[in-house]
Coordinates of C-alpha atoms and ligand atoms in Angstrom, one line a residue:
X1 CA -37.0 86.2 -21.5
X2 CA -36.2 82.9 -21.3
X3 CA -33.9 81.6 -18.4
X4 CA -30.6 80.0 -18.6
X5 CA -29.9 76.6 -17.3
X6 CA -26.3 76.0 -16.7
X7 CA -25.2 72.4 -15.6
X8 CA -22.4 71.4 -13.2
X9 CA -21.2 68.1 -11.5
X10 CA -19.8 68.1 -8.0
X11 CA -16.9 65.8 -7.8
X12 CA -14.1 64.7 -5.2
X13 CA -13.3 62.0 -2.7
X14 CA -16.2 59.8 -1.0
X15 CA -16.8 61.7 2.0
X16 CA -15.3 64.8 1.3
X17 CA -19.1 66.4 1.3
X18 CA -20.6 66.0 -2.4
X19 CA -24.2 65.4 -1.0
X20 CA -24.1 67.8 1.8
X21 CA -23.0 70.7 -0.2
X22 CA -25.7 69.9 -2.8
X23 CA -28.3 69.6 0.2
X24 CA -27.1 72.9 1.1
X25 CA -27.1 74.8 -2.2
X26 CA -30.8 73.6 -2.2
X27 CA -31.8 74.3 1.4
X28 CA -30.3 77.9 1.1
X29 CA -31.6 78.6 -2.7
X30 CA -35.6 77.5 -1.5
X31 CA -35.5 75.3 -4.0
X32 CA -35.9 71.4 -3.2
X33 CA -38.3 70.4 -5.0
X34 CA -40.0 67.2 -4.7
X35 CA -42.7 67.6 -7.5
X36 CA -40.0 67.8 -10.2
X37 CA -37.8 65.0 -9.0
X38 CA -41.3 62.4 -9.1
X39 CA -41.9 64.3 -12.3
X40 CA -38.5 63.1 -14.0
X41 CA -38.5 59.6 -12.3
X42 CA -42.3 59.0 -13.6
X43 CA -41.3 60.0 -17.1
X44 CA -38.2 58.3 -17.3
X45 CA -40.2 55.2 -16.2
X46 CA -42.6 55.2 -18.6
X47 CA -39.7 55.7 -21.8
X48 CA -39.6 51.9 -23.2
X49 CA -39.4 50.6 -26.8
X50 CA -43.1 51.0 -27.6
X51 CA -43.4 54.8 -27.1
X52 CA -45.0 56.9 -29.2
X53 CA -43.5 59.6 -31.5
X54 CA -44.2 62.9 -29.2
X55 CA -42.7 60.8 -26.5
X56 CA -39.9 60.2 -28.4
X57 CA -39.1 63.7 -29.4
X58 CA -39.4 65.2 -25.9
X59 CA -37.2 62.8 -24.4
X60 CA -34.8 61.1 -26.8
X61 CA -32.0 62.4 -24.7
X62 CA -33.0 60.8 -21.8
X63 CA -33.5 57.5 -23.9
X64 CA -30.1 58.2 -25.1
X65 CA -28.4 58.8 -21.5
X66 CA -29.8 55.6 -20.6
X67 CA -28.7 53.4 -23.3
X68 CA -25.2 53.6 -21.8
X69 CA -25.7 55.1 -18.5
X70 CA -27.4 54.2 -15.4
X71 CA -29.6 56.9 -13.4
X72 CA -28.1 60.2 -13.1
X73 CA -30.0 61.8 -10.5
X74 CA -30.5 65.8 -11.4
X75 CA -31.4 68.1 -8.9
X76 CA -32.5 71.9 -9.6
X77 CA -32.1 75.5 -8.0
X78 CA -32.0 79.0 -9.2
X79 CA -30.1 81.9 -8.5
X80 CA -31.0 85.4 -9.5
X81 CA -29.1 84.7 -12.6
X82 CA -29.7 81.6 -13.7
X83 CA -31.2 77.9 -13.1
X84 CA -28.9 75.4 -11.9
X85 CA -28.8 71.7 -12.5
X86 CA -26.4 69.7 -10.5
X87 CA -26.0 66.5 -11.7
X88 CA -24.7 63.5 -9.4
X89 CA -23.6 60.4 -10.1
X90 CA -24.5 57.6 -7.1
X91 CA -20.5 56.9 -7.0
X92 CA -17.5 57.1 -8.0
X93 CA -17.5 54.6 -11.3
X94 CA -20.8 55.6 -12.1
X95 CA -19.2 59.1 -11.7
X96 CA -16.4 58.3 -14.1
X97 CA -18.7 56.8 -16.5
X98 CA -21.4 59.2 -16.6
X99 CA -18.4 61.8 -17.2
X100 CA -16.7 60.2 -19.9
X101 CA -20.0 59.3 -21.7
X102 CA -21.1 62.8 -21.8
X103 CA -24.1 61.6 -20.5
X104 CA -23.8 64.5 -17.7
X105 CA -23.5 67.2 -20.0
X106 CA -21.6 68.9 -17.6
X107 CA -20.6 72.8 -18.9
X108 CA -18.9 73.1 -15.3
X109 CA -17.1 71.2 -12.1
X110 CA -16.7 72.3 -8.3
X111 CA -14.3 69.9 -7.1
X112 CA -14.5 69.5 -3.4
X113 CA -11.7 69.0 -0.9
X114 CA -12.1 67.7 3.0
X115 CA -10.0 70.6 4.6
X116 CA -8.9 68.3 7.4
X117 CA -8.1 64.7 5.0
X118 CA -7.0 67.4 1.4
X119 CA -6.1 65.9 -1.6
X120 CA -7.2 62.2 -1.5
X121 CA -6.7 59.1 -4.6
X122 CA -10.5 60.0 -5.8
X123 CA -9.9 63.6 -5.7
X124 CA -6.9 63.1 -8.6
X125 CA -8.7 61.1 -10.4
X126 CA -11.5 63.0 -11.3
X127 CA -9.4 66.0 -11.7
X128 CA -7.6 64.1 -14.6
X129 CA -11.0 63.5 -15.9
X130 CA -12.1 66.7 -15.8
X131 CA -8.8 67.4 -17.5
X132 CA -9.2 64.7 -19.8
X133 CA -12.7 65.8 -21.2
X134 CA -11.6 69.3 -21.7
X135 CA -14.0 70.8 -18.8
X136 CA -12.3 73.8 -18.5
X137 CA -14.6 75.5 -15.8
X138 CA -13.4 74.7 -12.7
X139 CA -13.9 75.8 -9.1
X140 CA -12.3 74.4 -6.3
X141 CA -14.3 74.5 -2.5
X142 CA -12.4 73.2 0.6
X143 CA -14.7 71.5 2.8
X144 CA -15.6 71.2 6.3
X145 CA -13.5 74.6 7.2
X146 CA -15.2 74.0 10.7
X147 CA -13.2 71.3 11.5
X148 CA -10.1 72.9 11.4
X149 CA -11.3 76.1 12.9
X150 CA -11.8 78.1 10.1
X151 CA -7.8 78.6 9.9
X152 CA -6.3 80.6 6.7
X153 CA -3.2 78.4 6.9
X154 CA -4.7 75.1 6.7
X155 CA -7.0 76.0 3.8
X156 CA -4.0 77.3 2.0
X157 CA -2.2 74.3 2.6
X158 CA -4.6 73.0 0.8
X159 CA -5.3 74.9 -2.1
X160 CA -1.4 74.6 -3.0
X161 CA -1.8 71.1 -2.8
X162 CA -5.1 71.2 -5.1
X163 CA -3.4 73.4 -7.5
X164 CA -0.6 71.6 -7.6
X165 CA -2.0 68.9 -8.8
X166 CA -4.6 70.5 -11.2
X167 CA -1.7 72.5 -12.8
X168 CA 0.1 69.2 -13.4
X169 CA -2.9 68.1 -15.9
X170 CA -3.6 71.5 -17.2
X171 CA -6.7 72.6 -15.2
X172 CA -6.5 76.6 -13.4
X173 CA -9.4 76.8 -10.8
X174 CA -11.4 79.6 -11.2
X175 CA -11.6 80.2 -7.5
X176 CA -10.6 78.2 -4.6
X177 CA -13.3 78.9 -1.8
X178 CA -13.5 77.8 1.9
X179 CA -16.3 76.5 3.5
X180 CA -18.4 74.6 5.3
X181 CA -21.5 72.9 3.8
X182 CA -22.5 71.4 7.2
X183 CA -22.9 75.1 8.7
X184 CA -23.7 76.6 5.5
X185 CA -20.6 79.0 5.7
X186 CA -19.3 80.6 2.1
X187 CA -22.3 78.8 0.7
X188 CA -25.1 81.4 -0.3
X189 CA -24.7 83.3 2.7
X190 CA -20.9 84.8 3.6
X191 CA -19.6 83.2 6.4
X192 CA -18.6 85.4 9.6
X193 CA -15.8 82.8 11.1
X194 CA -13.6 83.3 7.7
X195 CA -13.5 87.2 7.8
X196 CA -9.7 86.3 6.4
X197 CA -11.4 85.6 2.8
X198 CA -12.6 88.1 0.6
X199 CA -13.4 86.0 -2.2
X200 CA -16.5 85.1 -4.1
X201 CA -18.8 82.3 -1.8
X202 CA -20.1 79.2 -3.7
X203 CA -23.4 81.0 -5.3
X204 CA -21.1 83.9 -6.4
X205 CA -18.7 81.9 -8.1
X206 CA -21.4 79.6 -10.4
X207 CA -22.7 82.5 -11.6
X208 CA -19.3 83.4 -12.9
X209 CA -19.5 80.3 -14.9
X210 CA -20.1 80.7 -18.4
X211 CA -22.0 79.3 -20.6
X212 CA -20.6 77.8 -23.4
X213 CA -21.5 79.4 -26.9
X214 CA -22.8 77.1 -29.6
X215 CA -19.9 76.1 -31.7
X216 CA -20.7 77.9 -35.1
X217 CA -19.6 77.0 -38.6
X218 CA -19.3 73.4 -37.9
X219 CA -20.1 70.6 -40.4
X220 CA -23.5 68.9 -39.5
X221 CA -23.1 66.0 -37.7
X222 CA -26.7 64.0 -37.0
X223 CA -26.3 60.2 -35.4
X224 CA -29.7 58.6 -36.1
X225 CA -30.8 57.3 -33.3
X226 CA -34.1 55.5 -34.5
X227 CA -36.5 55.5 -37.3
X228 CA -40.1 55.6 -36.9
X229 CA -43.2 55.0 -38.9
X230 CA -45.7 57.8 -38.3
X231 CA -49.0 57.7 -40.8
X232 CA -47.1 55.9 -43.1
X233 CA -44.1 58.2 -43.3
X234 CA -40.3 57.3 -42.1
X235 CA -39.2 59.5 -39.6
X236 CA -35.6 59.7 -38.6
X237 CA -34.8 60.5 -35.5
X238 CA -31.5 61.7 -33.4
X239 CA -30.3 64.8 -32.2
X240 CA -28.1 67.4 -33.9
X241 CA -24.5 67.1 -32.2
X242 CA -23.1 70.1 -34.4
X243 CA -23.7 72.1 -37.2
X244 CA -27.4 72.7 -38.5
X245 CA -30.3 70.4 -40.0
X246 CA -32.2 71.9 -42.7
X247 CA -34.5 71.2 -45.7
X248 CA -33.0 71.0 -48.8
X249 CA -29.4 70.3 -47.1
X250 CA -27.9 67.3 -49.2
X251 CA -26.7 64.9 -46.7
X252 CA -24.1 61.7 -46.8
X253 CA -24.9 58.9 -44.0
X254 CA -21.8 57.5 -42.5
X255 CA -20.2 54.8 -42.6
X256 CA -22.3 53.6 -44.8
X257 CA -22.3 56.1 -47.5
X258 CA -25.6 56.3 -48.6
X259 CA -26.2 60.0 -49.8
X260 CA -29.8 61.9 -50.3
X261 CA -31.0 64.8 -49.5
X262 CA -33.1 65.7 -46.2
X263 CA -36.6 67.1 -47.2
X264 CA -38.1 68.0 -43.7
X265 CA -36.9 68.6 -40.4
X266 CA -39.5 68.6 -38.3
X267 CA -40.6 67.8 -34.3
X268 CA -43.9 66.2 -33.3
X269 CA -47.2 68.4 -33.4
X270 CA -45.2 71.4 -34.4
X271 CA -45.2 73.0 -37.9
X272 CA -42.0 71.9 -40.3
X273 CA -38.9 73.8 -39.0
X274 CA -36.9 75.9 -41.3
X275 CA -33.5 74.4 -39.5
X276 CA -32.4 72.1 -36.1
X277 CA -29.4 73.4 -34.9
X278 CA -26.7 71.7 -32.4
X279 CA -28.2 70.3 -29.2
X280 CA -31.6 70.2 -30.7
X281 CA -33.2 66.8 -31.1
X282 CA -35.1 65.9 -34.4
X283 CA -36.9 63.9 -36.8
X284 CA -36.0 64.2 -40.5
X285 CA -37.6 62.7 -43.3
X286 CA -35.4 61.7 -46.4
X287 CA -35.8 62.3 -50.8
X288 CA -34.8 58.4 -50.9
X289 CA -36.2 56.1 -49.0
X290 CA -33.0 54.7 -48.2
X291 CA -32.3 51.7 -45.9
X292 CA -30.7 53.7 -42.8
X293 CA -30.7 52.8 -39.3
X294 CA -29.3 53.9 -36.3
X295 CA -25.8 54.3 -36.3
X296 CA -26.0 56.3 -39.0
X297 CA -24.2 59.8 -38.8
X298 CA -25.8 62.4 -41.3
X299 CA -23.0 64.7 -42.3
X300 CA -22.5 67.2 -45.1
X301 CA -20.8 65.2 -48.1
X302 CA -18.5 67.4 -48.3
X303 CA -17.2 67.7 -44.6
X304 CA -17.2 64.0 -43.2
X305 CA -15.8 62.8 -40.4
X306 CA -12.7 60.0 -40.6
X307 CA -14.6 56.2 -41.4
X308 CA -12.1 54.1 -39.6
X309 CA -10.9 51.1 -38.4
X310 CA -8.1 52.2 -36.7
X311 CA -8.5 54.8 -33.6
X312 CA -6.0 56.2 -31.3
X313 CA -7.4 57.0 -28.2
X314 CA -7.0 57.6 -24.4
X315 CA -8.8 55.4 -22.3
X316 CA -9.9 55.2 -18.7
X317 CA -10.3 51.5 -18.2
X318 CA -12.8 51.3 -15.2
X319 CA -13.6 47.2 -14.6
X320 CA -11.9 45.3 -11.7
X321 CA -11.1 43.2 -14.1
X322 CA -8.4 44.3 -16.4
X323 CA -8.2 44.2 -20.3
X324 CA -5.6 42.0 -21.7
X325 CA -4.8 43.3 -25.5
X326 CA -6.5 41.6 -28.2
X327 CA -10.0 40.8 -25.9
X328 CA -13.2 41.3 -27.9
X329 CA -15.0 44.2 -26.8
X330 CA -17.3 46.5 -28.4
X331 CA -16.9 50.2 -29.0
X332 CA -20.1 52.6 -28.4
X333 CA -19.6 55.7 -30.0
X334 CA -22.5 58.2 -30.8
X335 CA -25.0 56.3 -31.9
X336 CA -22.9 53.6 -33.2
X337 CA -21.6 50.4 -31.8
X338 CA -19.4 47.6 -33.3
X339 CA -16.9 44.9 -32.3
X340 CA -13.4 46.4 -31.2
X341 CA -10.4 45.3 -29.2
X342 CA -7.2 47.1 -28.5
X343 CA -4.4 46.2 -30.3
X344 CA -2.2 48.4 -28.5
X345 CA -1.4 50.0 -25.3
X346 CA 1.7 52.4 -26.3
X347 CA 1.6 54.0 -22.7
X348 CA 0.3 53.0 -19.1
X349 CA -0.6 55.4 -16.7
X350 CA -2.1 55.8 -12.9
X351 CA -4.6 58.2 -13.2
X352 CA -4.2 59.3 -9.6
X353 CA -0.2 59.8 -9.3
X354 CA -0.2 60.2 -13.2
X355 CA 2.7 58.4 -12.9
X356 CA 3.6 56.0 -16.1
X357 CA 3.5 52.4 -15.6
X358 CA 5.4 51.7 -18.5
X359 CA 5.6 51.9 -21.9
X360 CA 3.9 49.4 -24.1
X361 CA 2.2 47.3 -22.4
X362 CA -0.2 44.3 -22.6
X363 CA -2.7 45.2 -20.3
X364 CA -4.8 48.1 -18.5
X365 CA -6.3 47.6 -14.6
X366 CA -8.3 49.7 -12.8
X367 CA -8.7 53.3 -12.7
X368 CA -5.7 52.9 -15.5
X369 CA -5.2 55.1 -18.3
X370 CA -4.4 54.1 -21.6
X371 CA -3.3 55.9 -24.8
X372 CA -4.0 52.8 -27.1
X373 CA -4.8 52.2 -30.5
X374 CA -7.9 50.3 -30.9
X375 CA -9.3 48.1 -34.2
X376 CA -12.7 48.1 -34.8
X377 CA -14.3 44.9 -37.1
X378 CA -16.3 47.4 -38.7
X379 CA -15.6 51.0 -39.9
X380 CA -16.8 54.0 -38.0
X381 CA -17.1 57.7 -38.3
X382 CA -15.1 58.9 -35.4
X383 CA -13.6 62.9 -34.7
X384 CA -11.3 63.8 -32.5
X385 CA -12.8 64.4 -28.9
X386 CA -11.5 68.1 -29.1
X387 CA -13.1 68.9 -32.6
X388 CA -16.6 67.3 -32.4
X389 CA -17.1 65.4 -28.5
X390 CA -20.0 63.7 -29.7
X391 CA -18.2 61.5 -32.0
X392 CA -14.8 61.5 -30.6
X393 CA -16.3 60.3 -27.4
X394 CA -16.8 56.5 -26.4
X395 CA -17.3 53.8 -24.4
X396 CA -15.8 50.1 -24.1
X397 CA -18.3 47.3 -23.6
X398 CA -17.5 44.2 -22.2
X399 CA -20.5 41.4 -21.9
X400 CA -23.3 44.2 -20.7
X401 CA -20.3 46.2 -18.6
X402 CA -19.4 49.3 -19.8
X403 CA -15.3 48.3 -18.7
X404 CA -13.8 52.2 -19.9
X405 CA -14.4 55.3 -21.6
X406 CA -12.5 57.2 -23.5
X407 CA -11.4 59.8 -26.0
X408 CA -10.3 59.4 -29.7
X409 CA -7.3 61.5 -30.0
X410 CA -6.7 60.8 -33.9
Ligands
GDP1 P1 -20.0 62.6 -0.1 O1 -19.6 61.2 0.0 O2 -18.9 63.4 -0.7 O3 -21.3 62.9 -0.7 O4 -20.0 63.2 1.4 P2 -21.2 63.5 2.4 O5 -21.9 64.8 1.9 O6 -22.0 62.3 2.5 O7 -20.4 63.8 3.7 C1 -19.6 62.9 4.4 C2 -19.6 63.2 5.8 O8 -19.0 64.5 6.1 C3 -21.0 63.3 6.5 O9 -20.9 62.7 7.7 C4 -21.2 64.8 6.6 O10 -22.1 65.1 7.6 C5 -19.8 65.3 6.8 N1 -19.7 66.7 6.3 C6 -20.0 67.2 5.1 N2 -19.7 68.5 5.1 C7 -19.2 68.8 6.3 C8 -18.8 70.1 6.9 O11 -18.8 71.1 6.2 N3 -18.3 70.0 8.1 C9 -18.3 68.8 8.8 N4 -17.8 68.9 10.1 N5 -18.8 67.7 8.3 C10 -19.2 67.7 7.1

């Protein structure tokens, strides 16, 4: 049978012990492996513009991370249960943006908390993120329980003040665990200087995650990401965000509302497929051969998405430099990406105290949150976040910086 992959970020304040814990899960799982980390970095060297069509198939997600992303480093290890991948993010904006991009995939968080320093201004804010992208699996470790002698009531100092704080934006840890990545305690092996806890330890707790189940029932939604010519043939290629892919299936592209009908769905050097389903990236070839390019969302005519100019979102502005409303930006969402500027901030928030700035307001800064209405120049197909992420899900360009992230609320 086929193993399981489940992916998880590890999150929390510089220094609180991200990279020793991951150095630990791998040291005590066997698994670091060296081979498949060249093996990645080699492929995703060779990925440019002139690939060819099997290369494109077996790696259009990668291609796709990187259009808006910088390098996500992925490291691997298995438990009995399951594999792992932990993904990490070089720091914390790359963090933020790799989170809010979906780039990360994450399906799970551990949110890790120096037992002596607690809750810090980095640990908050990527709580509210996790919060804010609906990544309900959560599991708290306090850290570095050796330097505070492996004392109950400091770590439950602690995880009241963690809770506290998660409660506030609507995120119940599965498990709080103590431990100490330096000395391996509570890690995969139970540790013997916190007899007090009788909990789950670290490996225990990650195979408690779930998986998610494929979201069934929902409308086909395809964002093309390229076409290709292959033996004289137009191949378009993306990868199914929800719903199913099938011959036959009449399909409307969005915005620009061309409609035909898909006639194969198919994946290079493999015989036609009878259907691509969510997650699954593709190539389909058309009944029309109809001018589309990327950008393009396939969707069932008869359940599209919203094509708008107007979105209200939440944003996470992210650039030291702040937005003034009205700047020209461009919005990235999906495959798509047009001109947009905010036309509104109707609320102002610090995403570490949460506290509200104000009210209507004329700008965002740093590590600011927004719930804003922005205009786009052109129409796009947008869904709210919570009904289909992929295309409720965006990024705010500035120049070449991705400046924020965000959700589209409505
Ligand atoms: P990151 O910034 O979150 O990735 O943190 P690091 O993993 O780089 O750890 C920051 C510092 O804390 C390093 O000096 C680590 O050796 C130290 N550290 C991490 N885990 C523990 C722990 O369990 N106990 C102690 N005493 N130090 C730790």
């Amino acid at each position: 049978m086929e193993r399981e992959t489940l992916n998880f970020v590890i999150v929390g304040h510089v220094d609180h012990g991200k990279s020793t814990l991951i150095g630990r899960l791998l040291y005590d799982t066997q698994s670091l492996s060296p081979q498949k980390m060249e093996e990645v970095e080699r492929m995703s060297k060779e990925l440019g513009r002139d690939v060819e069509f099997a290369f494109v198939m077996d790696h259009l997600q990668e291609e796709r991370d990187q259009g808006i992303t910088i390098d996500t480093a992925q490291t691997f290890f298995k438990t009995d249960l399951r594999d792992y991948v932990i993904i990490d993010a070089p720091g914390h904006k790359e963090f933020i943006k790799n989170m809010i991009t979906g780039a990360s995939q994450a399906q799970a968080a551990v949110l890790i908390v120096d037992a002596d320093e607690g809750v810090r201004e980095q640990t908050r804010r990527h709580a509210y993120l996790l919060a804010m992208l609906g990544l309900e699996q959560v599991a708290v470790v306090i850290n570095k329980m050796d330097l505070v002698e492996f004392g109950q009531e400091r770590f439950d100092a602690v995880t009241a003040e963690v809770t506290e704080f998660l409660g506030k934006v609507g995120v119940r840890p599965l498990q709080v665990v103590p431990i100490s990545a330096k000395e391996g305690d509570n890690i995969a092996v139970r540790s013997e200087q916190m007899e007090w806890y009788a909990g789950p330890i670290v490996l225990e707790v990650l195979d408690r995650f779930r998986l998610p189940v494929r979201p069934e029932g929902k409308p086909l939604r395809l964002p093309i990401q390229d076409v290709y010519k292959v033996d004289d043939r137009r191949i378009w290629v993306g990868r199914v965000e929800s719903g199913i892919a099938e011959p036959g299936q009449e399909v409307v592209f969005l915005p620009a509302e061309s409609e035909t009908r898909i006639t194969s769905v198919e994946r290079f050097l493999e015989p036609p497929l009878e259907k691509a389903e969510a997650g699954e990236s593709v190539g389909i070839t058309l009944a029309d051969p109809l001018f589309v390019e990327r950008g393009q969302i396939a969707c069932p005519p008869h359940s599209r998405p919203r094509v708008t100019d107007q979105v209200r979102a939440n944003v996470f502005w992210m650039s030291k430099r702040r937005m003034e409303v009205g700047e020209n930006l461009r919005i990235k969402c999906a495959t798509q990406e047009v001109p947009a500027k905010l036309t509104r901030v109707l609320r102002r928030t610090d995403s570490s105290s949460l506290d509200v700035i104000s009210e209507e307001a004329g700008e965002l800064k740093n590590n600011e949150i927004g719930e804003v209405l922005i205009e786009t120049r052109e129409p796009i197909a947008v869904e709210s976040f919570y009904d289909v992420p992929e295309l409720g899900r965006f990024v705010l360009v500035r120049g070449n910086d991705v400046v924020a992230g965000g959700i589209v609320t409505k």
